[in-house]
Tab-separated table of C-alpha atoms in Angstrom:
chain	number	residue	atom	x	y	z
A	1224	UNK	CA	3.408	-1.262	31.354
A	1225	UNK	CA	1.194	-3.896	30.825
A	1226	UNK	CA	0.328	-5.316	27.485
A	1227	UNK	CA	-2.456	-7.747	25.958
A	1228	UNK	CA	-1.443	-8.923	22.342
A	1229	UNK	CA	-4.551	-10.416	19.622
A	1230	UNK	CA	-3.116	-12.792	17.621
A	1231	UNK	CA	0.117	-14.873	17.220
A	1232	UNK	CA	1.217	-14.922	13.967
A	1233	UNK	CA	4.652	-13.867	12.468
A	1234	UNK	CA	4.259	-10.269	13.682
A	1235	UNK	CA	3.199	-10.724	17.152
A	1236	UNK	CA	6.035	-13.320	17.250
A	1237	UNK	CA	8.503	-10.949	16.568
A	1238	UNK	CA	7.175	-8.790	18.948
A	1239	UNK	CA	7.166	-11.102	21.353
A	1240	UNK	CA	10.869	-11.456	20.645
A	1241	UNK	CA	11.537	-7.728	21.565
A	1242	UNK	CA	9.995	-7.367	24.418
A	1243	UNK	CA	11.925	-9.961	25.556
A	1244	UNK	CA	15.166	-8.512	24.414
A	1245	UNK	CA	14.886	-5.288	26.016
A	1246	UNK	CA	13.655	-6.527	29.332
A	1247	UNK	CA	16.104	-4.176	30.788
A	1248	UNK	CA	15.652	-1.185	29.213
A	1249	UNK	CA	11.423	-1.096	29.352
A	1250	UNK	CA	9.578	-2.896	31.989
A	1251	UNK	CA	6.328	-4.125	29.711
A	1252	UNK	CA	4.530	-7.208	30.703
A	1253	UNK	CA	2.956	-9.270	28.435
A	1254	UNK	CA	-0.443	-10.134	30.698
A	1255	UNK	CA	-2.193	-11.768	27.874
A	1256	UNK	CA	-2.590	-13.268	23.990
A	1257	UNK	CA	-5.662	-14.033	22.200
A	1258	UNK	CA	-5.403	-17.045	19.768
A	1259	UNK	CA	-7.789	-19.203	18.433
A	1260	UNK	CA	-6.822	-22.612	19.304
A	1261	UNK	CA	-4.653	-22.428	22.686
A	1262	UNK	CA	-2.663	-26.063	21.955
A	1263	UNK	CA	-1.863	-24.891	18.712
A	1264	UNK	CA	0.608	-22.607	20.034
A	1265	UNK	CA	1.551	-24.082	23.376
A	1266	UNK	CA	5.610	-24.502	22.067
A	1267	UNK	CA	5.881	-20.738	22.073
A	1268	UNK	CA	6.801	-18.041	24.430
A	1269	UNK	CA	4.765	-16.699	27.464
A	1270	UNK	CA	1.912	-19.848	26.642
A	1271	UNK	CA	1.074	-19.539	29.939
A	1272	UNK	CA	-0.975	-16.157	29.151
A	1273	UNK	CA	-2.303	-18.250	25.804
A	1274	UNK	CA	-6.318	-17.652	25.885
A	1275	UNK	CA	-9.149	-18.319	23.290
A	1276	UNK	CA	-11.644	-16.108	25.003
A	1277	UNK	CA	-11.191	-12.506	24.210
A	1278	UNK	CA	-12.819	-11.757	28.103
A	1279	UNK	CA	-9.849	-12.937	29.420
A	1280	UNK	CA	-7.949	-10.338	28.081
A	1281	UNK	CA	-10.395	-7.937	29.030
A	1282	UNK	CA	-10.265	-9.124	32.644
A	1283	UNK	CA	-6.780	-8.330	32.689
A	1284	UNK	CA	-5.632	-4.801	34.092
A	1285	UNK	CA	-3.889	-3.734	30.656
A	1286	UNK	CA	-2.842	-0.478	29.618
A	1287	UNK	CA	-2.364	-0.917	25.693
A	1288	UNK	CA	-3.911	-3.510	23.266
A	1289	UNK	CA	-1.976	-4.581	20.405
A	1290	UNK	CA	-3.868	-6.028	17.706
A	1291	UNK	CA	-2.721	-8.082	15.218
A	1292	UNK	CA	-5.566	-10.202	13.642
A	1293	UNK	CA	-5.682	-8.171	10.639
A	1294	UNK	CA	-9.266	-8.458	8.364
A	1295	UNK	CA	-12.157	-6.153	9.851
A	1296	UNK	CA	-14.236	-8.959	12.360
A	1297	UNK	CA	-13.812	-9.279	15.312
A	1298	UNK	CA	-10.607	-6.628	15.276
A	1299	UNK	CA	-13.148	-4.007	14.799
A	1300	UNK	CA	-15.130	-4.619	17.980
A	1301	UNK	CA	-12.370	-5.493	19.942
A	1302	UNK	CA	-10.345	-2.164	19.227
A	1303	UNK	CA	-13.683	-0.631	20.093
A	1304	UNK	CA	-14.057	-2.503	23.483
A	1305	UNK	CA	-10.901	-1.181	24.519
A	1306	UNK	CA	-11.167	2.192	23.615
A	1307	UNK	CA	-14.855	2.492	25.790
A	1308	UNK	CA	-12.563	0.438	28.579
A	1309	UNK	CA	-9.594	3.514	28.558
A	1310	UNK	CA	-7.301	0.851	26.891
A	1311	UNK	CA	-4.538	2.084	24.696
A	1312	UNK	CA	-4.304	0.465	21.013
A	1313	UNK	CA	-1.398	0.071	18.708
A	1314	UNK	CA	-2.177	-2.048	15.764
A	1315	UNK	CA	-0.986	-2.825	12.623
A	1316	UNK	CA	-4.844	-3.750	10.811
A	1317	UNK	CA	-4.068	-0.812	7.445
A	1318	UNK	CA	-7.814	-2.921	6.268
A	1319	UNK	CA	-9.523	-1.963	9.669
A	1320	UNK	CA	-7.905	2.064	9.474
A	1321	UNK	CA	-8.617	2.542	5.881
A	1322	UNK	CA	-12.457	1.556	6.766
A	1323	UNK	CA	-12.983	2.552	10.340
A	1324	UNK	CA	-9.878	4.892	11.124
A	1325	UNK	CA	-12.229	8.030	11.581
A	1326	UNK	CA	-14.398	6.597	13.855
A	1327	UNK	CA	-11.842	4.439	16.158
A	1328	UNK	CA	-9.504	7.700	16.402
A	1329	UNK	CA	-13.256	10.059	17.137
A	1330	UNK	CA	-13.414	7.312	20.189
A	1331	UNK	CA	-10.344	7.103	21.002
A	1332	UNK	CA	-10.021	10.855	21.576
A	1333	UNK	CA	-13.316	10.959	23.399
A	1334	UNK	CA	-12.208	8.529	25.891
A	1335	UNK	CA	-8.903	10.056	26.272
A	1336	UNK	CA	-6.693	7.341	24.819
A	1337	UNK	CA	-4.182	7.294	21.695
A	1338	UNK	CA	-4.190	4.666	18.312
A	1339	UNK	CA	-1.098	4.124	17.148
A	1340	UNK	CA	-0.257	2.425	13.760
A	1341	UNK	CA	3.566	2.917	12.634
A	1342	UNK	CA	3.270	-0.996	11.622
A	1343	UNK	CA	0.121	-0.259	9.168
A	1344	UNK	CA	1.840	1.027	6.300
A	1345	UNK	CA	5.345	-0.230	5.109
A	1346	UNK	CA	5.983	-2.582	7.584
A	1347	UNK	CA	9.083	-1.861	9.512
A	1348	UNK	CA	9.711	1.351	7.515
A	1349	UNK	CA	9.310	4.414	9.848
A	1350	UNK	CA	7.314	6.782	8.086
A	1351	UNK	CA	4.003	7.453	9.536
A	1352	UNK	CA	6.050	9.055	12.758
A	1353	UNK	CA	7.819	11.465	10.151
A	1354	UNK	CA	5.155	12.551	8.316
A	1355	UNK	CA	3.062	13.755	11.694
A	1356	UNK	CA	6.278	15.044	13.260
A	1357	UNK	CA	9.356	15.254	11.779
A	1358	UNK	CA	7.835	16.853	8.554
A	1359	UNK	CA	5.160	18.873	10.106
A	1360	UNK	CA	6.952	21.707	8.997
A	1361	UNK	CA	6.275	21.687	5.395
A	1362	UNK	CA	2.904	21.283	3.232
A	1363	UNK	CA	3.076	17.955	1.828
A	1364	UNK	CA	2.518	18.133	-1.899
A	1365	UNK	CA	2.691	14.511	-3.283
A	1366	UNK	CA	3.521	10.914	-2.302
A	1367	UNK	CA	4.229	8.633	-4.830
A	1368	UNK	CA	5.311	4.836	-3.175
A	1369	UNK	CA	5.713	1.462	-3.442
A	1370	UNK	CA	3.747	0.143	-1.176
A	1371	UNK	CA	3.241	-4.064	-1.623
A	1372	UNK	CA	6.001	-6.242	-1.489
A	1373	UNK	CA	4.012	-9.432	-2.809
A	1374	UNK	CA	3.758	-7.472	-6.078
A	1375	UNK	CA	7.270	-5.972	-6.095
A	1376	UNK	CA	8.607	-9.591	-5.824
A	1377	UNK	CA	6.671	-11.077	-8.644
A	1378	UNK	CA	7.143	-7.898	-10.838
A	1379	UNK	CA	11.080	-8.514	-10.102
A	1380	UNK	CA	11.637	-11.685	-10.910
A	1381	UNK	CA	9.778	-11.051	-14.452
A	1382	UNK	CA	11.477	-8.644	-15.153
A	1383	UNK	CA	15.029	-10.556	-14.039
A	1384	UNK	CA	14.152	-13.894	-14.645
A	1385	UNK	CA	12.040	-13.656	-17.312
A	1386	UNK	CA	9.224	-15.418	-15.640
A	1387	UNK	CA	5.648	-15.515	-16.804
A	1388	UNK	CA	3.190	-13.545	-13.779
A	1389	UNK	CA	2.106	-16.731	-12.763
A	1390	UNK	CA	5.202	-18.475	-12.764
A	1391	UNK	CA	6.593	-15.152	-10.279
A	1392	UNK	CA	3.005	-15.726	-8.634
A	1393	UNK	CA	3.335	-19.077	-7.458
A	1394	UNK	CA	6.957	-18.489	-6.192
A	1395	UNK	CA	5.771	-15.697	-4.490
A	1396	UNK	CA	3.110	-17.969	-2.892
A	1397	UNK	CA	6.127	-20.674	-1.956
A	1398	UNK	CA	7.802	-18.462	-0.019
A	1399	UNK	CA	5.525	-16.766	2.026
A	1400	UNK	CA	5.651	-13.308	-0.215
A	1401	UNK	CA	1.852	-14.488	-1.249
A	1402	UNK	CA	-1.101	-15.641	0.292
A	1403	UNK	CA	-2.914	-18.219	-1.505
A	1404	UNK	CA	-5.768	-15.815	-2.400
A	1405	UNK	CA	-3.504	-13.343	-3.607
A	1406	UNK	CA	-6.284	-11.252	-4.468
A	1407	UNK	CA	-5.797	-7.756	-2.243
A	1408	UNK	CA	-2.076	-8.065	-3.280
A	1409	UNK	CA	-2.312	-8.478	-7.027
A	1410	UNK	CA	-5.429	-6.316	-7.853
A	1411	UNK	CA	-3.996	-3.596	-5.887
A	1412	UNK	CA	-6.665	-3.462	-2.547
A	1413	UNK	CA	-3.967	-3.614	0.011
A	1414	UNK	CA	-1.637	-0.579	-1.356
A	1415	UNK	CA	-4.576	1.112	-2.338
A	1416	UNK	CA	-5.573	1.309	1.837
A	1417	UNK	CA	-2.077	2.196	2.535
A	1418	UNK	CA	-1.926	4.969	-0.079
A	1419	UNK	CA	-4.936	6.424	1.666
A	1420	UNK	CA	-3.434	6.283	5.041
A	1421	UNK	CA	-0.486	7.930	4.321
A	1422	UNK	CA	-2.823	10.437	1.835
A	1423	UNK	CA	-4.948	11.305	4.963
A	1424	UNK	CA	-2.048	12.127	7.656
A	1425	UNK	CA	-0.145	13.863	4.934
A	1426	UNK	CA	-3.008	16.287	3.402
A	1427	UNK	CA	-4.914	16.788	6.689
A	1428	UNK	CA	-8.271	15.594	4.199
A	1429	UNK	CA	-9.970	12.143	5.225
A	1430	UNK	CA	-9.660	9.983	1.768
A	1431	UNK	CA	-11.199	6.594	1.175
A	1432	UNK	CA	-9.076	3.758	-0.388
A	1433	UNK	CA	-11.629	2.767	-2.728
A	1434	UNK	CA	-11.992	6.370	-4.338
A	1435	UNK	CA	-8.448	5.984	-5.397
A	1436	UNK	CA	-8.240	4.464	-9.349
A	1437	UNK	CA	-6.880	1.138	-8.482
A	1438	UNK	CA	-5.154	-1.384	-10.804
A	1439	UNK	CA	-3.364	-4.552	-10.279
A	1440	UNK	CA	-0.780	-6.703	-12.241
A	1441	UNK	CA	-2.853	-9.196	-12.689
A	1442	UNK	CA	-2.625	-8.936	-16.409
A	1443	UNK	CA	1.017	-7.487	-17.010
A	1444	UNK	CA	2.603	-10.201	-19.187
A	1445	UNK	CA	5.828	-10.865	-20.859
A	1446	UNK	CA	5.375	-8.462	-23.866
A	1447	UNK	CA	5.126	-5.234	-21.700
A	1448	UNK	CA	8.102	-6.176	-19.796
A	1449	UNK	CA	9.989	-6.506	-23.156
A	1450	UNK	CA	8.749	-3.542	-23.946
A	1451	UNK	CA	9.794	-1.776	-20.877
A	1452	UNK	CA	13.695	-3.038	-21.425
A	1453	UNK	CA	13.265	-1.563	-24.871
A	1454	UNK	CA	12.196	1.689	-23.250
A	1455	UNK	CA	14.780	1.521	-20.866
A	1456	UNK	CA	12.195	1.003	-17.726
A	1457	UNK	CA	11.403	-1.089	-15.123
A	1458	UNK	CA	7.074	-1.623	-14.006
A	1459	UNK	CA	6.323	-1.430	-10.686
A	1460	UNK	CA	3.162	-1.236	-9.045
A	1461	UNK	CA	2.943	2.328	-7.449
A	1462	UNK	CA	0.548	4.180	-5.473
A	1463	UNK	CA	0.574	7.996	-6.064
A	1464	UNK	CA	-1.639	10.934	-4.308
A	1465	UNK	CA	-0.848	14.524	-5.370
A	1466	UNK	CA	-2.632	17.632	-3.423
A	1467	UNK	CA	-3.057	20.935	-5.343
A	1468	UNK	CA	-5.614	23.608	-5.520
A	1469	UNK	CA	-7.278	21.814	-2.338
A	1470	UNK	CA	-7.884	18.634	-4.496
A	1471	UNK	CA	-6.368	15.158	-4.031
A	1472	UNK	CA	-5.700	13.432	-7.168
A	1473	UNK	CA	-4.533	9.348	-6.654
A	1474	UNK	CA	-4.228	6.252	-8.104
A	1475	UNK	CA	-2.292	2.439	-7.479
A	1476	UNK	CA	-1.628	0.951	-10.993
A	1477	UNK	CA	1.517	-0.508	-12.851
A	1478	UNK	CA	3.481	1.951	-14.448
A	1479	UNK	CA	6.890	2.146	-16.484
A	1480	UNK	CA	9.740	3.910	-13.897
A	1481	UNK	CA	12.877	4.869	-15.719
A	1482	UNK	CA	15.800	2.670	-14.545
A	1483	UNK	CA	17.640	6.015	-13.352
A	1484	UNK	CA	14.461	6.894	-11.066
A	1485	UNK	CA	15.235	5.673	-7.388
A	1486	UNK	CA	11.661	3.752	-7.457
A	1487	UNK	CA	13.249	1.379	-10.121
A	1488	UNK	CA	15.741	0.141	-7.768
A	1489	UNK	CA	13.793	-1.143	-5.370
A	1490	UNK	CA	12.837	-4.762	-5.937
A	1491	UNK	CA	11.606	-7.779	-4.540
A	1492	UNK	CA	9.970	-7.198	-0.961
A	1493	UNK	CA	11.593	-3.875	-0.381
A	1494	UNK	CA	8.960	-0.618	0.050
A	1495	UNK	CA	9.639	3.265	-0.845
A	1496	UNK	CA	7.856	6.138	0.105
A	1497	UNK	CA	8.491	9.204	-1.508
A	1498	UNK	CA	7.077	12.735	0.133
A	1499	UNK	CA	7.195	15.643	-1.251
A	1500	UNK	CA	7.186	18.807	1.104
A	1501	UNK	CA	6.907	22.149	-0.148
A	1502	UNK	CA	10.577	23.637	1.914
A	1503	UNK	CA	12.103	19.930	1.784
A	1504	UNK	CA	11.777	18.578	-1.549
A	1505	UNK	CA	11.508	14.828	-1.288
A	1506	UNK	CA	12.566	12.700	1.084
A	1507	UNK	CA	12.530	9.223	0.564
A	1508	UNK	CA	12.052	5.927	3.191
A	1509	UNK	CA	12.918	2.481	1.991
A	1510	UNK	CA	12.924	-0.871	3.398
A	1511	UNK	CA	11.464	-4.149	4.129
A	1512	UNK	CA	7.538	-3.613	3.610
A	1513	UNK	CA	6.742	-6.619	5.871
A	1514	UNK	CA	8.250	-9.102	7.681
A	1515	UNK	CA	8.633	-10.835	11.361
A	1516	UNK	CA	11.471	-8.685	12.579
A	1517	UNK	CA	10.781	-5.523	10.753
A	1518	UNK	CA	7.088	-5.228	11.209
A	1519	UNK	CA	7.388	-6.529	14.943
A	1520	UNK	CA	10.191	-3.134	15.301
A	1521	UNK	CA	7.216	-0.974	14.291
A	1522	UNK	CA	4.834	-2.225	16.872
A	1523	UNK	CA	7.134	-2.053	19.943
A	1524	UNK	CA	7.938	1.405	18.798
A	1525	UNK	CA	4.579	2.395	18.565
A	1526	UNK	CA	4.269	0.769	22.216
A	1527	UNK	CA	7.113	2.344	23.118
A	1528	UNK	CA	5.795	5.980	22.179
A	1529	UNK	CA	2.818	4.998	24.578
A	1530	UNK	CA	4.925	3.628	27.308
A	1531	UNK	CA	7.218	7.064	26.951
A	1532	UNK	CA	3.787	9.423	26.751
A	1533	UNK	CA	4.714	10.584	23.461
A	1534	UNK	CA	1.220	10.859	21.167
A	1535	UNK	CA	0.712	12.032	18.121
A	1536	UNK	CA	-1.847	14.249	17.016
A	1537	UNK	CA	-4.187	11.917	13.947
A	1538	UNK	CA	-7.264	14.066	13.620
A	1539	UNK	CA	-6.938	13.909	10.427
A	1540	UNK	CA	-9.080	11.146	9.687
A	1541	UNK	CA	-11.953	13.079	11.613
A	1542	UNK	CA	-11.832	15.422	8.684
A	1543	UNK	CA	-14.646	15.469	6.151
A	1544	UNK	CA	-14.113	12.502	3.717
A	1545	UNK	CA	-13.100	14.583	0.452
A	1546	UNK	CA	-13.277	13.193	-3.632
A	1547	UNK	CA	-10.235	12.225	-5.681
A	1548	UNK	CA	-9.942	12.457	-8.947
A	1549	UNK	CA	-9.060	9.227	-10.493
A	1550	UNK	CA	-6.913	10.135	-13.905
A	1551	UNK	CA	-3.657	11.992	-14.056
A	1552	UNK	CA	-5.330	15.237	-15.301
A	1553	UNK	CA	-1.678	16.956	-16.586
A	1554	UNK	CA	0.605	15.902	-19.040
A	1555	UNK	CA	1.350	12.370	-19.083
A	1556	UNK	CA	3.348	9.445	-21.100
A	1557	UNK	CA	1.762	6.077	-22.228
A	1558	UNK	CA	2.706	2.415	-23.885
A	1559	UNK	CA	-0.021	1.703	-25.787
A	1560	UNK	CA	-0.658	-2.108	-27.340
A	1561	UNK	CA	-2.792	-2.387	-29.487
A	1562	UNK	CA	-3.463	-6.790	-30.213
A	1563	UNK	CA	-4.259	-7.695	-33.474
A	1564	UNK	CA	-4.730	-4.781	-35.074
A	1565	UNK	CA	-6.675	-4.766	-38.804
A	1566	UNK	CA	-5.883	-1.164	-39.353
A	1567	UNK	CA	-2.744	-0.055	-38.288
A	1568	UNK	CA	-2.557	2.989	-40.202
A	1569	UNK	CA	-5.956	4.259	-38.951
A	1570	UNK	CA	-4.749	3.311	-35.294
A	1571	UNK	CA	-1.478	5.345	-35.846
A	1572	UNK	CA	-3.154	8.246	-37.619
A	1573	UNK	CA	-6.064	8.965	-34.483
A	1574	UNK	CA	-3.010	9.187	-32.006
A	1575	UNK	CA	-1.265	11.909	-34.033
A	1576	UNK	CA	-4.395	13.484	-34.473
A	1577	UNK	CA	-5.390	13.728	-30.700
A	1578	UNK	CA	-2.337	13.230	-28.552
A	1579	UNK	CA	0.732	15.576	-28.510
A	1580	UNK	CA	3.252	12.780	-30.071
A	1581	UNK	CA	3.468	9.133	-30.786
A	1582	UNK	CA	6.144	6.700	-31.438
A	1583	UNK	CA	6.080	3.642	-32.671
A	1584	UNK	CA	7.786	0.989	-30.764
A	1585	UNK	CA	7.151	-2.256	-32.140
A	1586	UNK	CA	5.186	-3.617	-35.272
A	1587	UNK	CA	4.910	-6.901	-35.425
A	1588	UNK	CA	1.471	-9.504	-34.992
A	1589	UNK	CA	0.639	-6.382	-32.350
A	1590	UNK	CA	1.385	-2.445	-32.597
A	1591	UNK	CA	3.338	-1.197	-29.531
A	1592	UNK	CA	3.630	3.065	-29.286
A	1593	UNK	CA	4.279	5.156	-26.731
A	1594	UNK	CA	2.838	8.127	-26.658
A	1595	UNK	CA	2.451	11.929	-25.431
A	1596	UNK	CA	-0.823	13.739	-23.865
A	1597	UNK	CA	-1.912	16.450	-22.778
A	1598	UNK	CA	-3.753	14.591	-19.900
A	1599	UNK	CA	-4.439	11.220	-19.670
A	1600	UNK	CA	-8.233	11.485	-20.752
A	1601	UNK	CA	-7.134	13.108	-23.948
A	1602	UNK	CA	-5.385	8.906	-24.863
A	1603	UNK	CA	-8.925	7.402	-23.525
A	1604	UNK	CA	-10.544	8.986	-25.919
A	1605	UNK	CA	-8.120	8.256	-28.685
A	1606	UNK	CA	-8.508	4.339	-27.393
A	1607	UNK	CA	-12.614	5.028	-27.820
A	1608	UNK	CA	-12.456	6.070	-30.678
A	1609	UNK	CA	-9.877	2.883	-32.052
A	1610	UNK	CA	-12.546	0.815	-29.823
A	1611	UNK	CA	-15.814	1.764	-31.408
A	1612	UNK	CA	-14.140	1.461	-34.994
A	1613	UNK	CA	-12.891	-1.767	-34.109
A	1614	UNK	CA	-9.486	-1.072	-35.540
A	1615	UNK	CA	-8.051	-4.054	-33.210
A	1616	UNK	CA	-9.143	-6.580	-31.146
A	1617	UNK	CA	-7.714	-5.653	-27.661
A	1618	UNK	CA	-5.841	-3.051	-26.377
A	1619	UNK	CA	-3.694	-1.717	-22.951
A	1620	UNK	CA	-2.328	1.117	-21.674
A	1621	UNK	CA	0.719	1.825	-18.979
A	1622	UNK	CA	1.434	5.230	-18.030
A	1623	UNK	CA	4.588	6.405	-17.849
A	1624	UNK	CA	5.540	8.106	-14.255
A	1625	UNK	CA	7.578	10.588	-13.472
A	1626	UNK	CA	8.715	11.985	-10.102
C-alpha cells in the first residue's frame, strides 16, 4: 500500500513511527508528506519524500491520504481532491467531519472510496470501530463522555491542587495540554464536534455540533470546586446526547459527577465514553484522549482497516440533519450561587415555591443551594424570576449528572 501523509506534527510523527515498526508485518510505503516549510523538518524520518506543494502528492500513485492538518482550509479541498482522484482518506480533522462529514462521506461513496476517522474522537481510544460494529447489535440510547483532555487537566489540578483556572490554564499551556488560544478547548467547541460525531454514528440521525447547548469552564472558579468537595463531587466537563421518542437531546457543559460515578475518576488527559445500548447496558472506553503514540495507533489502524479491505458502513451523516433540544427536559439536580444576594429569604422562598426541593449549602457573603426540578427549565425560571427582582447581583448554575 502506498500512503501520502498532510502534515508533520506530533501525530503524523507517531505514525510515522509505526509504520516503521511493523515493516514486516504490512508492506505500506510512505510515497509522500506535505509540510509547509521543507527545511524545517529535514532532521526527521523519510525527508526525502518532504514536499511543500500539495501536487506533488497528487502526482504520486497513492492509494490512501492521511490527513493531519487539522482546521477546515486547505484540509477541506484536499480530502475532496482525493476523493474525485479514487484516493482513500483516513484522517483525524473531528473540525472538518463535524462541518463537512455529510458531504465528504456522499463523495466518497459516489466515487467508490471509504473515510475513515478512528483518530477523530478520543484520540487513541477505540471507539468509533465499536460503535459501527461491535455494538451494531443494540439501539444506542445515550452517550454521556469526556471528551477534552485540555479541560480534564486543568479541572484536575483545581480540584487537587487547589489551583485557580488560570493558574491550571497556564500549566496546561506549559506542557503542551493547551494551545495558546485555548479557546475551542475551554469554551467547549472541540468536545462539542466530537459529541456530535459520536451522536451521528450512534443514532443513525445527522446532528450538528453547534445545535448542541455548549458551555465551557471558562468561568468555574475556586468556590464551586469547594462546593463540589462539600457535596462530595468532582466537575468535569462532559458531553452528553440522549435519543428517545426519535429526538436527540445534548449538551457539553461542566457538571458535578459523584466521586463514586466512574466519570469522576478519570482525570487529567484521560477520555471516557460511555454508551448506552438497549441489550448491553453501558459499556465504557477510557484512555489517553490525545497524544503522539496514542493518536498515531488510531490512524494506522484506520489505515490498516483499508489496507485489510475492511470498511465500515458511515451513512449516517447522509441522513437528514435533525434538531436537539438543548436543556435536560426530565428531572434534574442543580448548585445554585447566588453572589451578593440582598434578599436571601425571597431567593430561598421562589425555589421552594417552584422547584421540587432545595437545600441550602452555604450562607455566607454568597448563598450556595442545591436544588431539585422537575426539568431543568422549571430552575431557569426560578433564576428569572430572582433576576428581574434583582434579589442578587450575579448568579450560576451546575447541573448535577447522573448516569
Amino acid at each position: 500500500m502506498k500512503i501520502g501523509i498532510l502534515g508533520y506534527g506530533t501525530v503524523a510523527s507517531g505514525l510515522v513511527d509505526i509504520i516503521d515498526s511493523n515493516k514486516d508485518k504490512r508492506d505500506i510505503t510512505i510515497e509522500g508528506i506535505l509540510v509547509r516549510d521543507v527545511d524545517k523538518y529535514s532532521h526527521k524520518k523519510h525527508a526525502d519524500v518532504l514536499t511543500s506543494n500539495i501536487d506533488d502528492i497528487f502526482a504520486k500513485d497513492i492509494d490512501v491520504m492521511v490527513e493531519l492538518l487539522g482546521g477546515l482550509h486547505p484540509a477541506y479541498e484536499y480530502l475532496k481532491k482525493a476523493i474525485e482522484n479514487k484516493i482513500n482518506i483516513v484522517t483525524a480533522n473531528k473540525d472538518m467531519l463535524a462541518e463537512f462529514g455529510a458531504e465528504l462521506v456522499k463523495l466518497a461513496k459516489e466515487n467508490g472510496v471509504c473515510i475513515k476517522f478512528e483518530a477523530s474522537v478520543g484520540g487513541g481510544i477505540p471507539v468509533i470501530k465499536p460503535l459501527i460494529e461491535s455494538l451494531e447489535g443494540n439501539e444506542i440510547n445515550s452517550i454521556s463522555a469526556i471528551l477534552n483532555g485540555t479541560t480534564n487537566f486543568i479541572l484536575s489540578k483545581m480540584y487537587d491542587e487547589d489551583l485557580s483556572y488560570e493558574q491550571a490554564l497556564k500549566q496546561a499551556q506549559e506542557l503542551g495540554f493547551a494551545e495558546a488560544n485555548p479557546e475551542a478547548d475551554v469554551m467547549g467547541y472541540d468536545a462539542g464536534r466530537k459529541l456530535s460525531i459520536l451522536s451521528t454514528l450512534s443514532y443513525n440521525k445527522r446532528i450538528y455540533w453547534k445545535d448542541f447547548y455548549l458551555e465551557g469552564i471558562d468561568k468555574i472558579e475556586h468556590k464551586d470546586i469547594e462546593y463540589a468537595k462539600k457535596l462530595g463531587c468532582k466537575i468535569k466537563l462532559v458531553g452528553q446526547s440522549k435519543l428517545k421518542d426519535g429526538k436527540v437531546n445534548g449538551f457539553v457543559r461542566p457538571v458535578l459527577i459523584d466521586n463514586d460515578n466512574i466519570m469522576s475518576k478519570i482525570d487529567n488527559e484521560f477520555n471516557i465514553i460511555v454508551a448506552n445500548g438497549d441489550f448491553l447496558g453501558d459499556v465504557s472506553f477510557v484512555g489517553k484522549g490525545a497524544g503522539k503514540d496514542a493518536t498515531g495507533s488510531a490512524v494506522y489502524a484506520d489505515v490498516l482497516d483499508i489496507y485489510d479491505k475492511r470498511i465500515n458502513n458511515v451513512d449516517a451523516f447522509m441522513q437528514e440533519k435533525i434538531s436537539v433540544d438543548k436543556l435536560v427536559s426530565s428531572e434534574c439536580k442543580a448548585l445554585l450561587r447566588f453572589k451578593k444576594p440582598q434578599q436571601k429569604e425571597k431567593i430561598i422562598s421562589v425555589l421552594k415555591e417552584n422547584l421540587i426541593d432545595s437545600e441550602v449549602i452555604a450562607q455566607d457573603d454568597e448563598l450556595a443551594v442545591m436544588v431539585d426540578a422537575s426539568s431543568e427549565c422549571a430552575i431557569n425560571d426560578s433564576l428569572k424570576v430572582i433576576q428581574d427582582n434583582n434579589y442578587c447581583e450575579d448568579m450560576s448554575k451546575i447541573l448535577k449528572l447522573s448516569l
